[in-house]
Coordinates of N, CA and C in Angstrom, one line a residue:
X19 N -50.4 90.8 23.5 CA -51.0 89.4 23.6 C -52.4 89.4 23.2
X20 N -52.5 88.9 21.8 CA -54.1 89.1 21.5 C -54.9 88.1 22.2
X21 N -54.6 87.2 23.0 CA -55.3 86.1 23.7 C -56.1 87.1 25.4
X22 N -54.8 88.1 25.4 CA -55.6 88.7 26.3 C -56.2 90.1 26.0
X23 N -55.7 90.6 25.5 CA -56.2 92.1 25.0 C -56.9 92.3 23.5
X24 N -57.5 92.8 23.3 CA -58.4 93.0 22.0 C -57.4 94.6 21.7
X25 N -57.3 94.5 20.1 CA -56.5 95.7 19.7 C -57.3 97.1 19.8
X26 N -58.6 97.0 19.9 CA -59.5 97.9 19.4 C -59.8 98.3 21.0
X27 N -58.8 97.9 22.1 CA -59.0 99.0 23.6 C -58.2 100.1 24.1
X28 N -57.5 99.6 22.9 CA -55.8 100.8 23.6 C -56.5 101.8 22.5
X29 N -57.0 102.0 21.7 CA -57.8 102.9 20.9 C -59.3 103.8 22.1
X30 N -59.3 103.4 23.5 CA -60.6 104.0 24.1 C -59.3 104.8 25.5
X31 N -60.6 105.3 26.2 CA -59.7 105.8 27.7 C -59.2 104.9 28.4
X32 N -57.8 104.9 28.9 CA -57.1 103.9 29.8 C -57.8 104.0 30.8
X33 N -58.6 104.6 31.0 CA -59.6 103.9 32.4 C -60.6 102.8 32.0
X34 N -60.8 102.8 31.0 CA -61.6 101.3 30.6 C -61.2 100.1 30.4
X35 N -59.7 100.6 30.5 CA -59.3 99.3 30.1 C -59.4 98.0 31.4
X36 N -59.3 98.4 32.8 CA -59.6 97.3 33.6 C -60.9 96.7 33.7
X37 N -62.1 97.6 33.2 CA -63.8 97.0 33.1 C -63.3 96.0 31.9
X38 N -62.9 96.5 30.6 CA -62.9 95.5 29.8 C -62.4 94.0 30.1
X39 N -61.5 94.1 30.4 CA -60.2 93.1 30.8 C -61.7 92.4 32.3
X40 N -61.8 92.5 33.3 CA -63.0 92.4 33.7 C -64.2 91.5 33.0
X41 N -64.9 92.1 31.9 CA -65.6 91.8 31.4 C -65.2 90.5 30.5
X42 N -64.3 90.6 29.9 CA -63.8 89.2 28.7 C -63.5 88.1 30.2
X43 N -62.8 88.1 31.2 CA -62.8 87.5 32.0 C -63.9 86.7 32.5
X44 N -65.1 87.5 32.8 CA -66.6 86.8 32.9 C -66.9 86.0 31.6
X45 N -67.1 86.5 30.5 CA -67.2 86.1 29.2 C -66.5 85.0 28.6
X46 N -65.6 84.7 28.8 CA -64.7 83.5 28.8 C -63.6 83.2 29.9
X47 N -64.5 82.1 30.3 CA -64.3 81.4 31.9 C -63.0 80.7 32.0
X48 N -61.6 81.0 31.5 CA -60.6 80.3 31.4 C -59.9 80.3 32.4
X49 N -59.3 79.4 33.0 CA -58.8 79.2 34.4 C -57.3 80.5 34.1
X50 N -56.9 79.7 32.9 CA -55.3 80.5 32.6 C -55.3 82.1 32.4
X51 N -56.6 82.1 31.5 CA -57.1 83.7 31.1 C -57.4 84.6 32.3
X52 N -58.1 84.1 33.0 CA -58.4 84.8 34.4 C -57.2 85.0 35.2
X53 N -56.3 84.0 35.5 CA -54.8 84.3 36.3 C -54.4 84.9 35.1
X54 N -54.2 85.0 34.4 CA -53.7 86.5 33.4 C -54.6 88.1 33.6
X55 N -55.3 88.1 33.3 CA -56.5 89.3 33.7 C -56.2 89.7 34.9
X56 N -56.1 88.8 36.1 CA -55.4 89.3 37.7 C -54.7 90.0 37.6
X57 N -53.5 89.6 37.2 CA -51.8 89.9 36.8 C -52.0 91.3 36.5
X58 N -52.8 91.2 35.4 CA -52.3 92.5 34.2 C -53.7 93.6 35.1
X59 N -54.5 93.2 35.9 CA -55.2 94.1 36.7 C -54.4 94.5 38.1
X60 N -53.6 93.7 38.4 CA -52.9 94.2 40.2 C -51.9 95.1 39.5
X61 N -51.0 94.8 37.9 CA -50.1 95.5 37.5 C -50.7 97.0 37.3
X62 N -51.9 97.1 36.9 CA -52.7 98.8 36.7 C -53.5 98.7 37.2
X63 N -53.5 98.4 38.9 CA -53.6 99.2 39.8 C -52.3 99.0 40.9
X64 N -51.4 98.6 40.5 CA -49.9 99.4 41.1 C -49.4 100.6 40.2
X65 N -50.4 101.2 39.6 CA -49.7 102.3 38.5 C -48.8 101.7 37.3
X66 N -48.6 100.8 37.3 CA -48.4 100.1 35.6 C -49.2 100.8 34.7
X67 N -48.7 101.0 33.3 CA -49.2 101.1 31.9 C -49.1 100.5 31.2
X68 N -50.0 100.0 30.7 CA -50.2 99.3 29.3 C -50.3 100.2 28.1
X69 N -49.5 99.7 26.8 CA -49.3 100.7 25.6 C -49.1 99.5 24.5
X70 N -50.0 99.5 23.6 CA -49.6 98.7 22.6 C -49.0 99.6 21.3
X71 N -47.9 98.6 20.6 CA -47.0 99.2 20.0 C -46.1 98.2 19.6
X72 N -45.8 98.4 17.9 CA -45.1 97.6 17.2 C -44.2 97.0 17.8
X73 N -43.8 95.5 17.8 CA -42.4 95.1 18.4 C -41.5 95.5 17.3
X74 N -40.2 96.4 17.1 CA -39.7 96.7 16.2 C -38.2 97.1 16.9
X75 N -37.3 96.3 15.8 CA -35.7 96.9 16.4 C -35.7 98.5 17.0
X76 N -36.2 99.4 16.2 CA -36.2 100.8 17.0 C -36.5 100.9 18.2
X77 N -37.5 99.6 18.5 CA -38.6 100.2 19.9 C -37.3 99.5 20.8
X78 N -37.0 98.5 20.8 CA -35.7 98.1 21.8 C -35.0 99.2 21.6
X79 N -33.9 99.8 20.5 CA -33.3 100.6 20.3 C -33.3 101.7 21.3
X80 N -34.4 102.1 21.1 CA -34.7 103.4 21.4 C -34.5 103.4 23.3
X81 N -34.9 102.2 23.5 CA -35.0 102.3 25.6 C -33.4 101.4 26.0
X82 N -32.9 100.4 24.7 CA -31.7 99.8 25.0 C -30.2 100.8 24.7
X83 N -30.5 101.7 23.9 CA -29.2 103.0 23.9 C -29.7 103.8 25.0
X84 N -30.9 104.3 25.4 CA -30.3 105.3 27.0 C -30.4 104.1 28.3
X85 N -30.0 102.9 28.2 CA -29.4 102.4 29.3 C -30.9 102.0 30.0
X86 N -31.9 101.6 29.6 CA -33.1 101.7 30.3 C -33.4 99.9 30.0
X87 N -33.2 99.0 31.0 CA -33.3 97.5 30.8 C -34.9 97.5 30.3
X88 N -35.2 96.3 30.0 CA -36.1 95.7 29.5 C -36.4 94.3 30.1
X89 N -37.6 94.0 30.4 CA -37.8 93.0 31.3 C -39.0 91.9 30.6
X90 N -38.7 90.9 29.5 CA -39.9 90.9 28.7 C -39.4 89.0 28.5
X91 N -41.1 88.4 28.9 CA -41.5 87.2 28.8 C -41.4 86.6 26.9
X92 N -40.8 85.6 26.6 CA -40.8 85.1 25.5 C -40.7 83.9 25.4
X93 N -40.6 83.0 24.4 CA -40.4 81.4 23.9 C -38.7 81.3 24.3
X94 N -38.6 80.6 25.3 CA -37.2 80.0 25.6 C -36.9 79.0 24.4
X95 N -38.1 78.1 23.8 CA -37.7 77.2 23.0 C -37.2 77.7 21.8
X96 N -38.0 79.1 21.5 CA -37.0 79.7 20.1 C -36.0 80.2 20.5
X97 N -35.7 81.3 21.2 CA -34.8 81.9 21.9 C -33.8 80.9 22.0
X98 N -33.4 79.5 22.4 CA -32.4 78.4 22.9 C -32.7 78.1 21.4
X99 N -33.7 78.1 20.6 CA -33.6 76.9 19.3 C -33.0 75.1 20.0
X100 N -34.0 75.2 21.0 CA -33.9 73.9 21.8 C -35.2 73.1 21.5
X101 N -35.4 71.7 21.9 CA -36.9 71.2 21.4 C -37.5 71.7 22.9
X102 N -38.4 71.4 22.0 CA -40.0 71.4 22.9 C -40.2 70.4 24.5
X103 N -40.3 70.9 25.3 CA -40.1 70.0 26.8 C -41.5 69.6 27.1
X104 N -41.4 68.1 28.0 CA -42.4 67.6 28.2 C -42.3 67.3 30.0
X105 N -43.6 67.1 30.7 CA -42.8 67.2 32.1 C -43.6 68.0 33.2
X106 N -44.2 68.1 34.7 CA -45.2 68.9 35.5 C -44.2 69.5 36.1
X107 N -43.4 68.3 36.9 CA -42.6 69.0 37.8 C -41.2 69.3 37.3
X108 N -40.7 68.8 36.5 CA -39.6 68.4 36.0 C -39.1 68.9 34.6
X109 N -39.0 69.6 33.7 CA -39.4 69.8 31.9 C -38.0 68.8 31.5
X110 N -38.4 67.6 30.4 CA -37.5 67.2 29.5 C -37.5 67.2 28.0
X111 N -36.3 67.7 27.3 CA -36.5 67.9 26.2 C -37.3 66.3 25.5
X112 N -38.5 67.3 25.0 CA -39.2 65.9 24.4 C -39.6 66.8 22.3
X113 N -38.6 66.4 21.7 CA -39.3 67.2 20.4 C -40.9 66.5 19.5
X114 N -40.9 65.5 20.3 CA -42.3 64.9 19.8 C -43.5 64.9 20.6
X115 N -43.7 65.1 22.1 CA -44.9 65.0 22.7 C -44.5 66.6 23.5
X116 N -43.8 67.2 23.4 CA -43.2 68.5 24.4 C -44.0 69.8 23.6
X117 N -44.0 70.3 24.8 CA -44.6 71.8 24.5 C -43.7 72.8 24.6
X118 N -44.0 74.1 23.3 CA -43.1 75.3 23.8 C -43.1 75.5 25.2
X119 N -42.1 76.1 25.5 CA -41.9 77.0 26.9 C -41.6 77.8 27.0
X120 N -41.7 78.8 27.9 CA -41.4 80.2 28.2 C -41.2 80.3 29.1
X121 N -40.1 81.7 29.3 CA -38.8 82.2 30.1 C -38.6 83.8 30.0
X122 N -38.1 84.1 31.4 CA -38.1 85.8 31.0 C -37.0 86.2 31.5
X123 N -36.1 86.9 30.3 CA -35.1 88.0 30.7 C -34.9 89.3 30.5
X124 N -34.0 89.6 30.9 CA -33.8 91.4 30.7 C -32.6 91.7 29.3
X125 N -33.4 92.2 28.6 CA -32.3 93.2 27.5 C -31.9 94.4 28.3
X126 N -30.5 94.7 28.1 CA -29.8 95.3 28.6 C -28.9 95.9 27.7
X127 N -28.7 95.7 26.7 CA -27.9 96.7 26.0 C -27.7 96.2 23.9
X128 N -27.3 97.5 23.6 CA -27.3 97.3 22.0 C -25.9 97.5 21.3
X129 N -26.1 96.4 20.6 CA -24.8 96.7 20.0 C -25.8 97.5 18.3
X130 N -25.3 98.6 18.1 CA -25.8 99.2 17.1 C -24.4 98.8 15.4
X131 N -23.8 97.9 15.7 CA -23.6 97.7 14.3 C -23.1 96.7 14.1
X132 N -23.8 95.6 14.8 CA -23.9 93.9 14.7 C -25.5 93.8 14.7
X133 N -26.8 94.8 15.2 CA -27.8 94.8 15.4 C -28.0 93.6 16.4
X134 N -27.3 93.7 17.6 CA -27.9 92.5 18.7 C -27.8 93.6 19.9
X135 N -29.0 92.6 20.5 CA -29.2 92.8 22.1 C -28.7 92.0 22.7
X136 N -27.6 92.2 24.1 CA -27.7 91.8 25.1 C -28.6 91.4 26.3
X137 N -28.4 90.0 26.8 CA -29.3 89.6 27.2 C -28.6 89.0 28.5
X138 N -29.3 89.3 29.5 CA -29.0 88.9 30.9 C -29.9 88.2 31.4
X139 N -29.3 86.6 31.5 CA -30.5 85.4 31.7 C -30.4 84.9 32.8
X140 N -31.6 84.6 33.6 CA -31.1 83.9 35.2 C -31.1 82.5 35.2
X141 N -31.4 81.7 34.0 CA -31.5 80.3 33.7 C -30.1 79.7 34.2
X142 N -30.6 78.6 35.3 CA -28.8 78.1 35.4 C -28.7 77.0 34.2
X143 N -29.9 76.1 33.1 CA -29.2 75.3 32.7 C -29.9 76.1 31.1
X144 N -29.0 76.9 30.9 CA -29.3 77.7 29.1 C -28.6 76.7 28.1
X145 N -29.7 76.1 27.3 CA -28.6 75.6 26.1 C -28.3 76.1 25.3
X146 N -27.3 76.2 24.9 CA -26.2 76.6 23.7 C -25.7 78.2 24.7
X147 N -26.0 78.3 25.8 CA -25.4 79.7 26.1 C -24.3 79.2 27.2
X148 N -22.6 79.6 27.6 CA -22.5 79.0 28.7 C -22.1 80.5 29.9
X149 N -23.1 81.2 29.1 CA -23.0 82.9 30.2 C -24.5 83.0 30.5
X150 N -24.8 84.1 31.3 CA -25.3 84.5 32.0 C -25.9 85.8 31.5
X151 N -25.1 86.4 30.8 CA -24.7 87.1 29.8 C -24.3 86.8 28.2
X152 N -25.2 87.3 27.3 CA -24.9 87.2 25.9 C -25.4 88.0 24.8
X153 N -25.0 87.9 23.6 CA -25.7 88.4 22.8 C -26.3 87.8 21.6
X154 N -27.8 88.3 21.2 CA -28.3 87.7 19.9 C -28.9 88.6 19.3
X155 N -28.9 88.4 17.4 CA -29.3 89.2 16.8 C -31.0 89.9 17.2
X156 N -31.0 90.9 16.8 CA -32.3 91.5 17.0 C -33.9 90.8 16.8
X157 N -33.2 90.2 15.8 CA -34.4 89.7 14.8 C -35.1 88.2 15.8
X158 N -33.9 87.6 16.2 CA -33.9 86.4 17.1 C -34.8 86.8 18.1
X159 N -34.3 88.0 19.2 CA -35.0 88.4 20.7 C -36.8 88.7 19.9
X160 N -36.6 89.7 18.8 CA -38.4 90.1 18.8 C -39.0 88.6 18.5
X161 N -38.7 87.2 17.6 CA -39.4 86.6 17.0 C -39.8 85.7 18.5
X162 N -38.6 86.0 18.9 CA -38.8 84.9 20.7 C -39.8 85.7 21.5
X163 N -39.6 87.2 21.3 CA -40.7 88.0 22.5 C -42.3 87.2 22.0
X164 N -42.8 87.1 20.3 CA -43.7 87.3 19.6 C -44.1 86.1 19.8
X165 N -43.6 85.0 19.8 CA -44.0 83.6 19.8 C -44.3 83.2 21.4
X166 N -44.0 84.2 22.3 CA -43.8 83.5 23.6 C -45.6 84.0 24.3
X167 N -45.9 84.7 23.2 CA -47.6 84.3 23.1 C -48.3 83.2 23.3
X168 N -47.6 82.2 23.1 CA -48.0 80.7 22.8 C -47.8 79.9 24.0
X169 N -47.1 80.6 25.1 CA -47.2 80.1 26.7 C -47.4 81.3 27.5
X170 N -48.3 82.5 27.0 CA -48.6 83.9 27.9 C -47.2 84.4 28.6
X171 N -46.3 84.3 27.9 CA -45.4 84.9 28.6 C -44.7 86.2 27.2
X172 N -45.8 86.7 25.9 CA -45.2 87.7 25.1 C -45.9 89.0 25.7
X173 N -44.7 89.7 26.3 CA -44.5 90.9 27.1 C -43.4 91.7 26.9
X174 N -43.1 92.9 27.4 CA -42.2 93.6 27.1 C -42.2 95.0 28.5
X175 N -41.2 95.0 29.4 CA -41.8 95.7 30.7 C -40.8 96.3 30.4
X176 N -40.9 98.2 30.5 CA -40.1 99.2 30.4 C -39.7 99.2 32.4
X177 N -38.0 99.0 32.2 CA -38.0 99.7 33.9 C -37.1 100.8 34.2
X178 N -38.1 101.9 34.6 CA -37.9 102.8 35.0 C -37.8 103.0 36.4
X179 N -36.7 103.2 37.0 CA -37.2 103.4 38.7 C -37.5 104.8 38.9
X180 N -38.2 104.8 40.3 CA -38.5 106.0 40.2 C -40.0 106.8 39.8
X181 N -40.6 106.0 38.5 CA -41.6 106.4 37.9 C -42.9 105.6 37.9

């Protein structure tokens, strides 16, 4: 998420990285940016790691064939290819005054020769999906991880228990 992280820190010691994240916090006073900077500061210091690294079919591949879920924030609106919602308490599809939104699920498995991931969604009202459970091409889950930048929810959480 370049809104929160500068590329040029995962390049220094992971011990700087909470002063930095700190510092841009002071430096630009954003109400959203700061409740982000919290997050990603209580997450490393619960022993979280941050690692930047291409979003690429392999990098799912690689943690979705040994059975290792994936827990990562993206654009529900691409992901659904639904319009854009308008709304505080309430979201209604509005494709003219609505904003992207974002939604987080877990990838859970690969099909290696259809190139999709399975996707385990807790949304009870998913459009166009009528499971809980499904699958979409590869290409669909990264462009949804990539765009869900656009409501701070482009992330990707490796879960390991245990570690």
């Amino acid at each position: 998420n370049l809104i929160v992280f500068d590329p040029t820190w995962f390049g220094r010691p992971r011990d700087q990285l909470p002063d930095l994240l700190r510092a841009q916090a002071w430096a630009k006073p954003d109400p959203k940016l700061g409740a982000a900077t919290d997050a990603y500061l209580e997450y490393l210091e619960r022993g979280g790691e941050l690692v930047m690294e291409d979003l690429t079919a392999s990098l799912l591949r690689r943690w979705l064939e040994r059975e290792v879920p994936l827990l990562t924030g993206l654009s529900a609106t691409f992901l659904y290819q639904c319009a854009r919602e308008s709304g505080t308490t309430e979201l209604h599809s509005d494709d003219l005054r609505g904003e992207p939104t974002g939604h987080f699920v877990v990838l859970c498995g690969w099909d290696p020769e259809e190139r999709k991931v399975r996707i385990a969604d807790p949304l009870e009202d998913r459009p166009r999906f009528q499971e809980h459970l499904y699958w979409l091409p590869v290409e669909r889950v990264i462009n949804a991880i990539l765009l869900g930048v656009l409501t701070y929810d482009a992330n990707l959480v490796v879960l390991r228990p245990g570690t």
